[in-house]
GROMACS .gro file of C-alpha atoms in nm:
model
  336
    1LEU     CA    1  -2.603   4.727   0.731
    2LEU     CA    2  -2.903   4.681   0.579
    3LYS     CA    3  -3.083   4.527   0.899
    4SER     CA    4  -2.937   4.825   1.128
    5ALA     CA    5  -3.082   5.106   0.842
    6GLY     CA    6  -3.416   4.874   0.924
    7ILE     CA    7  -3.458   4.802   0.565
    8ILE     CA    8  -3.540   4.348   0.552
    9LEU     CA    9  -3.465   4.158   0.208
   10PRO     CA   10  -3.686   3.868   0.171
   11LYS     CA   11  -3.458   3.601   0.326
   12ALA     CA   12  -3.553   3.351  -0.005
   13TRP     CA   13  -3.328   3.658  -0.197
   14THR     CA   14  -3.025   3.727   0.055
   15ALA     CA   15  -2.915   3.387   0.152
   16VAL     CA   16  -2.847   3.047   0.013
   17PRO     CA   17  -2.987   2.687  -0.031
   18ALA     CA   18  -2.794   2.500   0.261
   19ASP     CA   19  -2.967   2.876   0.507
   20GLY     CA   20  -3.303   2.823   0.348
   21GLY     CA   21  -3.302   3.107   0.089
   22ILE     CA   22  -3.277   3.022  -0.276
   23ILE     CA   23  -2.983   3.255  -0.380
   24ASN     CA   24  -2.783   3.556  -0.250
   25LEU     CA   25  -2.846   3.822  -0.531
   26PRO     CA   26  -2.588   4.058  -0.332
   27ALA     CA   27  -2.331   3.861  -0.356
   28ILE     CA   28  -2.353   3.820  -0.686
   29LEU     CA   29  -2.442   4.161  -0.808
   30ILE     CA   30  -2.134   4.286  -0.593
   31VAL     CA   31  -1.931   4.010  -0.726
   32SER     CA   32  -2.071   4.128  -1.114
   33PHE     CA   33  -2.016   4.443  -1.041
   34LEU     CA   34  -1.593   4.341  -0.970
   35THR     CA   35  -1.582   4.139  -1.244
   36PHE     CA   36  -1.712   4.450  -1.462
   37LEU     CA   37  -1.432   4.678  -1.272
   38LEU     CA   38  -1.158   4.441  -1.373
   39VAL     CA   39  -1.276   4.423  -1.691
   40LEU     CA   40  -1.269   4.773  -1.716
   41GLY     CA   41  -0.893   4.770  -1.621
   42THR     CA   42  -0.605   4.793  -1.335
   43LYS     CA   43  -0.655   5.132  -1.269
   44GLU     CA   44  -1.027   5.133  -1.175
   45SER     CA   45  -1.043   4.896  -0.960
   46ALA     CA   46  -0.751   5.010  -0.761
   47THR     CA   47  -0.899   5.357  -0.738
   48LEU     CA   48  -1.245   5.131  -0.565
   49ASN     CA   49  -0.990   4.959  -0.361
   50ARG     CA   50  -0.818   5.276  -0.193
   51ILE     CA   51  -1.129   5.412  -0.131
   52LEU     CA   52  -1.260   5.047  -0.034
   53VAL     CA   53  -0.983   5.037   0.263
   54PHE     CA   54  -0.962   5.380   0.343
   55ILE     CA   55  -1.377   5.333   0.413
   56LYS     CA   56  -1.264   4.933   0.584
   57LEU     CA   57  -0.991   5.104   0.795
   58GLY     CA   58  -1.220   5.403   0.950
   59ALA     CA   59  -1.483   5.166   1.018
   60VAL     CA   60  -1.239   5.021   1.216
   61ALA     CA   61  -1.099   5.304   1.402
   62VAL     CA   62  -1.502   5.416   1.491
   63PHE     CA   63  -1.518   5.040   1.614
   64LEU     CA   64  -1.199   4.996   1.851
   65PHE     CA   65  -1.260   5.430   1.937
   66LEU     CA   66  -1.684   5.356   2.074
   67ALA     CA   67  -1.591   5.073   2.237
   68THR     CA   68  -1.272   5.015   2.343
   69PRO     CA   69  -1.448   5.205   2.686
   70HIS     CA   70  -1.718   4.971   2.704
   71VAL     CA   71  -1.453   4.706   2.797
   72HIS     CA   72  -1.476   4.484   3.086
   73ALA     CA   73  -1.158   4.213   3.154
   74LEU     CA   74  -1.398   3.964   3.351
   75ASN     CA   75  -1.511   3.897   3.010
   76TRP     CA   76  -1.167   3.768   2.894
   77HIS     CA   77  -1.198   3.474   3.156
   78PRO     CA   78  -1.107   3.217   3.099
   79PHE     CA   79  -0.873   3.378   2.870
   80LEU     CA   80  -0.857   2.984   2.653
   81PRO     CA   81  -1.237   2.867   2.731
   82TYR     CA   82  -1.102   2.595   2.472
   83GLY     CA   83  -0.787   2.514   2.560
   84LEU     CA   84  -0.476   2.506   2.287
   85SER     CA   85  -0.644   2.303   2.031
   86GLY     CA   86  -0.962   2.502   2.029
   87VAL     CA   87  -0.644   2.820   1.901
   88ALA     CA   88  -0.558   2.549   1.648
   89THR     CA   89  -0.964   2.510   1.502
   90GLY     CA   90  -1.012   2.876   1.524
   91ALA     CA   91  -0.710   2.979   1.365
   92ALA     CA   92  -0.746   2.723   1.107
   93ILE     CA   93  -1.101   2.840   1.037
   94VAL     CA   94  -0.995   3.260   1.050
   95PHE     CA   95  -0.716   3.226   0.861
   96PHE     CA   96  -0.914   3.296   0.535
   97ALA     CA   97  -0.852   3.644   0.693
   98TYR     CA   98  -0.477   3.672   0.616
   99ILE     CA   99  -0.511   3.516   0.253
  100GLY     CA  100  -0.444   3.771   0.021
  101PHE     CA  101  -0.077   3.906   0.090
  102ASP     CA  102   0.041   3.669  -0.139
  103ALA     CA  103  -0.128   3.834  -0.420
  104VAL     CA  104   0.071   4.094  -0.377
  105SER     CA  105   0.330   3.900  -0.649
  106THR     CA  106   0.083   3.854  -0.841
  107ALA     CA  107   0.140   4.230  -0.967
  108ALA     CA  108   0.519   4.162  -0.974
  109GLU     CA  109   0.462   4.305  -1.355
  110GLU     CA  110   0.295   4.627  -1.311
  111CYS     CA  111   0.521   4.710  -1.014
  112LYS     CA  112   0.810   4.987  -1.070
  113ASN     CA  113   1.031   4.830  -0.773
  114PRO     CA  114   0.988   4.469  -0.805
  115ASN     CA  115   1.264   4.397  -0.576
  116ARG     CA  116   1.210   4.662  -0.284
  117ASP     CA  117   0.801   4.666  -0.342
  118ILE     CA  118   0.693   4.290  -0.347
  119PRO     CA  119   0.824   4.187  -0.007
  120ILE     CA  120   0.736   4.572   0.150
  121GLY     CA  121   0.433   4.448   0.055
  122ILE     CA  122   0.358   4.130   0.162
  123VAL     CA  123   0.547   4.154   0.485
  124GLY     CA  124   0.362   4.511   0.510
  125SER     CA  125   0.092   4.411   0.484
  126LEU     CA  126   0.112   4.130   0.739
  127VAL     CA  127   0.170   4.334   1.048
  128VAL     CA  128  -0.095   4.585   0.982
  129CYS     CA  129  -0.330   4.314   0.940
  130THR     CA  130  -0.228   4.132   1.248
  131VAL     CA  131  -0.187   4.414   1.441
  132LEU     CA  132  -0.565   4.558   1.355
  133TYR     CA  133  -0.713   4.187   1.434
  134ILE     CA  134  -0.523   4.119   1.750
  135ALA     CA  135  -0.653   4.503   1.841
  136VAL     CA  136  -1.042   4.371   1.736
  137ALA     CA  137  -1.088   4.068   1.858
  138ALA     CA  138  -0.959   4.199   2.204
  139VAL     CA  139  -1.204   4.502   2.259
  140LEU     CA  140  -1.496   4.243   2.057
  141THR     CA  141  -1.470   4.025   2.361
  142GLY     CA  142  -1.368   4.203   2.638
  143VAL     CA  143  -1.743   4.422   2.472
  144VAL     CA  144  -1.996   4.073   2.507
  145PRO     CA  145  -1.912   3.738   2.652
  146TYR     CA  146  -1.773   3.489   2.366
  147THR     CA  147  -2.065   3.299   2.367
  148SER     CA  148  -2.269   3.582   2.224
  149LEU     CA  149  -2.071   3.661   1.924
  150ASN     CA  150  -2.196   3.365   1.753
  151ASN     CA  151  -2.341   3.541   1.445
  152SER     CA  152  -2.256   3.692   1.141
  153GLU     CA  153  -2.215   4.041   1.230
  154PRO     CA  154  -2.057   4.018   1.552
  155VAL     CA  155  -1.915   4.384   1.549
  156ALA     CA  156  -2.203   4.542   1.444
  157PHE     CA  157  -2.356   4.276   1.723
  158ALA     CA  158  -2.111   4.405   1.987
  159LEU     CA  159  -2.182   4.786   1.919
  160ARG     CA  160  -2.532   4.771   1.931
  161ALA     CA  161  -2.552   4.546   2.294
  162ILE     CA  162  -2.373   4.939   2.451
  163GLY     CA  163  -2.607   5.101   2.267
  164MET     CA  164  -2.409   5.218   1.961
  165ASN     CA  165  -2.630   5.186   1.725
  166PHE     CA  166  -2.494   5.434   1.441
  167GLY     CA  167  -2.191   5.286   1.517
  168SER     CA  168  -2.315   4.945   1.380
  169ALA     CA  169  -2.444   5.093   1.099
  170LEU     CA  170  -2.045   5.212   1.001
  171VAL     CA  171  -1.960   4.920   1.114
  172ALA     CA  172  -2.166   4.737   0.902
  173LEU     CA  173  -2.070   4.964   0.639
  174GLY     CA  174  -1.708   4.852   0.704
  175ALA     CA  175  -1.763   4.465   0.724
  176ILE     CA  176  -1.907   4.498   0.301
  177CYS     CA  177  -1.629   4.707   0.231
  178GLY     CA  178  -1.365   4.489   0.365
  179ILE     CA  179  -1.540   4.207   0.234
  180THR     CA  180  -1.517   4.375  -0.098
  181THR     CA  181  -1.141   4.465  -0.109
  182VAL     CA  182  -1.086   4.068  -0.055
  183LEU     CA  183  -1.321   3.987  -0.349
  184LEU     CA  184  -1.125   4.244  -0.589
  185VAL     CA  185  -0.777   4.111  -0.502
  186MET     CA  186  -0.866   3.776  -0.486
  187ILE     CA  187  -1.005   3.760  -0.826
  188TYR     CA  188  -0.790   3.989  -0.987
  189GLY     CA  189  -0.497   3.783  -0.862
  190GLN     CA  190  -0.628   3.434  -1.013
  191THR     CA  191  -0.722   3.592  -1.354
  192ARG     CA  192  -0.324   3.670  -1.293
  193VAL     CA  193  -0.227   3.347  -1.219
  194PHE     CA  194  -0.452   3.227  -1.537
  195LEU     CA  195  -0.222   3.457  -1.779
  196ALA     CA  196   0.086   3.330  -1.623
  197MET     CA  197  -0.049   2.954  -1.665
  198SER     CA  198  -0.152   3.061  -2.039
  199ARG     CA  199   0.188   3.153  -2.141
  200ASP     CA  200   0.324   2.806  -2.014
  201GLY     CA  201   0.085   2.641  -2.221
  202MET     CA  202  -0.097   2.474  -1.956
  203ILE     CA  203  -0.413   2.636  -2.025
  204PRO     CA  204  -0.550   2.767  -2.317
  205ARG     CA  205  -0.412   3.106  -2.430
  206LYS     CA  206  -0.705   3.211  -2.586
  207LEU     CA  207  -0.887   3.215  -2.296
  208VAL     CA  208  -0.648   3.513  -2.125
  209LYS     CA  209  -0.651   3.684  -2.497
  210ILE     CA  210  -0.624   4.082  -2.376
  211HIS     CA  211  -0.822   4.259  -2.475
  212PRO     CA  212  -0.722   4.567  -2.784
  213GLN     CA  213  -0.931   4.858  -2.562
  214TYR     CA  214  -0.871   4.803  -2.176
  215GLY     CA  215  -0.535   4.608  -2.239
  216THR     CA  216  -0.704   4.310  -1.973
  217PRO     CA  217  -0.737   3.916  -2.014
  218HIS     CA  218  -1.105   4.015  -2.010
  219VAL     CA  219  -1.225   3.661  -2.106
  220ILE     CA  220  -1.077   3.475  -1.773
  221THR     CA  221  -1.157   3.790  -1.601
  222VAL     CA  222  -1.553   3.712  -1.669
  223ILE     CA  223  -1.556   3.302  -1.614
  224THR     CA  224  -1.329   3.348  -1.263
  225GLY     CA  225  -1.625   3.639  -1.229
  226ILE     CA  226  -1.911   3.378  -1.342
  227ILE     CA  227  -1.778   3.087  -1.093
  228VAL     CA  228  -1.799   3.284  -0.805
  229CYS     CA  229  -2.092   3.429  -0.870
  230VAL     CA  230  -2.239   3.066  -0.857
  231LEU     CA  231  -2.002   2.943  -0.573
  232SER     CA  232  -2.119   3.269  -0.291
  233GLY     CA  233  -2.456   3.280  -0.476
  234LEU     CA  234  -2.513   2.901  -0.391
  235LEU     CA  235  -2.267   2.788  -0.089
  236PRO     CA  236  -2.245   2.854   0.267
  237ILE     CA  237  -1.965   3.147   0.331
  238ASN     CA  238  -1.815   2.888   0.618
  239ILE     CA  239  -1.809   2.612   0.339
  240ILE     CA  240  -1.651   2.860   0.063
  241ALA     CA  241  -1.381   2.990   0.391
  242GLU     CA  242  -1.309   2.630   0.485
  243LEU     CA  243  -1.261   2.567   0.148
  244CYS     CA  244  -1.053   2.855   0.070
  245ASN     CA  245  -0.830   2.792   0.337
  246MET     CA  246  -0.751   2.430   0.249
  247GLY     CA  247  -0.656   2.563  -0.081
  248THR     CA  248  -0.450   2.766   0.040
  249LEU     CA  249  -0.209   2.684   0.311
  250PHE     CA  250  -0.196   2.275   0.065
  251ALA     CA  251  -0.047   2.587  -0.175
  252PHE     CA  252   0.185   2.682   0.120
  253CYS     CA  253   0.280   2.417   0.157
  254VAL     CA  254   0.365   2.286  -0.190
  255VAL     CA  255   0.486   2.657  -0.270
  256SER     CA  256   0.742   2.597   0.036
  257ILE     CA  257   0.890   2.219  -0.082
  258GLY     CA  258   0.956   2.327  -0.431
  259VAL     CA  259   1.089   2.642  -0.299
  260TRP     CA  260   1.304   2.381  -0.047
  261VAL     CA  261   1.418   2.176  -0.423
  262LEU     CA  262   1.478   2.445  -0.695
  263ARG     CA  263   1.767   2.606  -0.425
  264LYS     CA  264   1.897   2.242  -0.398
  265THR     CA  265   1.841   2.162  -0.760
  266GLN     CA  266   1.931   2.522  -0.957
  267PRO     CA  267   2.128   2.705  -0.700
  268ASN     CA  268   2.301   2.924  -0.924
  269VAL     CA  269   2.008   3.062  -1.100
  270HIS     CA  270   1.946   3.434  -1.069
  271ARG     CA  271   1.743   3.520  -0.726
  272PRO     CA  272   1.658   3.896  -0.630
  273PHE     CA  273   1.558   3.810  -0.384
  274ARG     CA  274   1.585   3.522  -0.186
  275CYS     CA  275   1.447   3.308   0.163
  276PRO     CA  276   1.640   3.400   0.456
  277ALA     CA  277   1.700   3.050   0.676
  278TYR     CA  278   1.551   2.859   0.406
  279LYS     CA  279   1.654   2.577   0.624
  280ILE     CA  280   1.446   2.669   0.913
  281VAL     CA  281   1.177   2.853   0.760
  282LEU     CA  282   1.055   2.639   0.470
  283PRO     CA  283   1.050   2.283   0.759
  284LEU     CA  284   0.794   2.524   0.965
  285ALA     CA  285   0.603   2.658   0.709
  286VAL     CA  286   0.505   2.373   0.651
  287LEU     CA  287   0.462   2.196   0.945
  288PHE     CA  288   0.186   2.494   1.056
  289CYS     CA  289   0.033   2.494   0.715
  290GLY     CA  290  -0.045   2.131   0.803
  291TYR     CA  291  -0.110   2.131   1.181
  292LEU     CA  292  -0.376   2.392   1.061
  293ILE     CA  293  -0.485   2.170   0.727
  294ALA     CA  294  -0.567   1.906   1.009
  295ASN     CA  295  -0.791   2.092   1.198
  296LEU     CA  296  -1.044   2.168   0.966
  297PRO     CA  297  -1.357   1.992   0.899
  298ILE     CA  298  -1.392   1.661   0.714
  299GLU     CA  299  -1.627   1.777   0.506
  300THR     CA  300  -1.365   2.064   0.390
  301PHE     CA  301  -1.121   1.754   0.298
  302ILE     CA  302  -1.413   1.563   0.086
  303PHE     CA  303  -1.410   1.881  -0.065
  304PHE     CA  304  -1.105   1.997  -0.162
  305GLY     CA  305  -1.025   1.642  -0.270
  306SER     CA  306  -1.297   1.641  -0.555
  307TRP     CA  307  -1.166   1.991  -0.640
  308PHE     CA  308  -0.819   1.829  -0.671
  309ALA     CA  309  -0.957   1.565  -0.911
  310ILE     CA  310  -1.109   1.772  -1.121
  311GLY     CA  311  -0.739   1.994  -1.172
  312MET     CA  312  -0.570   1.648  -1.199
  313VAL     CA  313  -0.752   1.507  -1.467
  314VAL     CA  314  -0.717   1.851  -1.649
  315TYR     CA  315  -0.307   1.859  -1.544
  316PHE     CA  316  -0.283   1.550  -1.709
  317SER     CA  317  -0.535   1.517  -1.997
  318TYR     CA  318  -0.415   1.875  -2.137
  319SER     CA  319  -0.163   2.105  -1.889
  320ARG     CA  320   0.076   1.833  -1.915
  321HIS     CA  321   0.076   1.773  -2.296
  322ASN     CA  322   0.104   2.182  -2.365
  323SER     CA  323   0.324   2.256  -2.123
  324GLU     CA  324   0.617   2.501  -2.281
  325LEU     CA  325   0.800   2.410  -2.013
  326ALA     CA  326   0.803   2.032  -2.004
  327VAL     CA  327   1.106   1.824  -2.094
  328LYS     CA  328   0.981   1.633  -2.266
  329PRO     CA  329   1.112   1.209  -2.332
  330THR     CA  330   1.277   1.351  -2.679
  331GLU     CA  331   1.510   1.652  -2.581
  332ILE     CA  332   1.644   1.454  -2.208
  333SER     CA  333   1.773   1.171  -2.480
  334LEU     CA  334   1.942   1.484  -2.744
  335ARG     CA  335   2.098   1.657  -2.452
  336GLN     CA  336   2.240   1.330  -2.363
   0.00000   0.00000   0.00000
């Protein structure tokens, strides 16, 4: 966006150390602003999210309107230049673009009718995103050869290539709004996960203390914001995306297995929403998620393994002994 406006900032303050800079200051400022909004309350952050979503959808519409007449079918040949293995590798990398639909469930307590709203929100967001992603990808690769899209702003680059500099600036603004909405939803979702964990005693309750005026878990929100600031300011975007993919895919596998186990061990529990055809859906979910994980770079496994080890230390040293849902041996003997 700044490049389209003719503004060039020093690389030292806009790039991470791995890319030749010192720190990504714009990323830190954006995360800090979103954290501040989330501390103020969900109403303020939801209003901003709606505005950003409209801008983002407008940018997508502008791109499709301006670029579609310039599509050349020859750019789609060969259609799969790297075969199915290339598709799998690409899917594993860009999976982060679909992350966020599960965050809808973290807002269940704030829905008027969660039994209806949550499934509609999850499925609806997936359908809309999939249609838009396919349309943008088709037009993008039809306008310019895919080999020229290996840069940080492929959509804006494609518009500049066909002489649409003004449209390029609008699309760049939409891209920033898109990333911002993802950050907003993910930070919000993570704080609500921490809130649920605190109720179980898996993390100290002081960390999720509710602010008396704003009614938000301000302490854990600020802590989460600081962690995100450090990661976004110092790590390359590809490393962050791959780690995010790995963690999310692994979590999906665990959730799928957990649903199967609970359906078998606790079949009579009241479930307002039941997974249809779970004997087919759940194994397929584990299979596909595992396949995408296998296509991630080896470095991602190393980073994820280190992060997972830290989580296990926290769990076995604190969470396991303080969880209110954990069944202790003495309780088992009393029941018997």
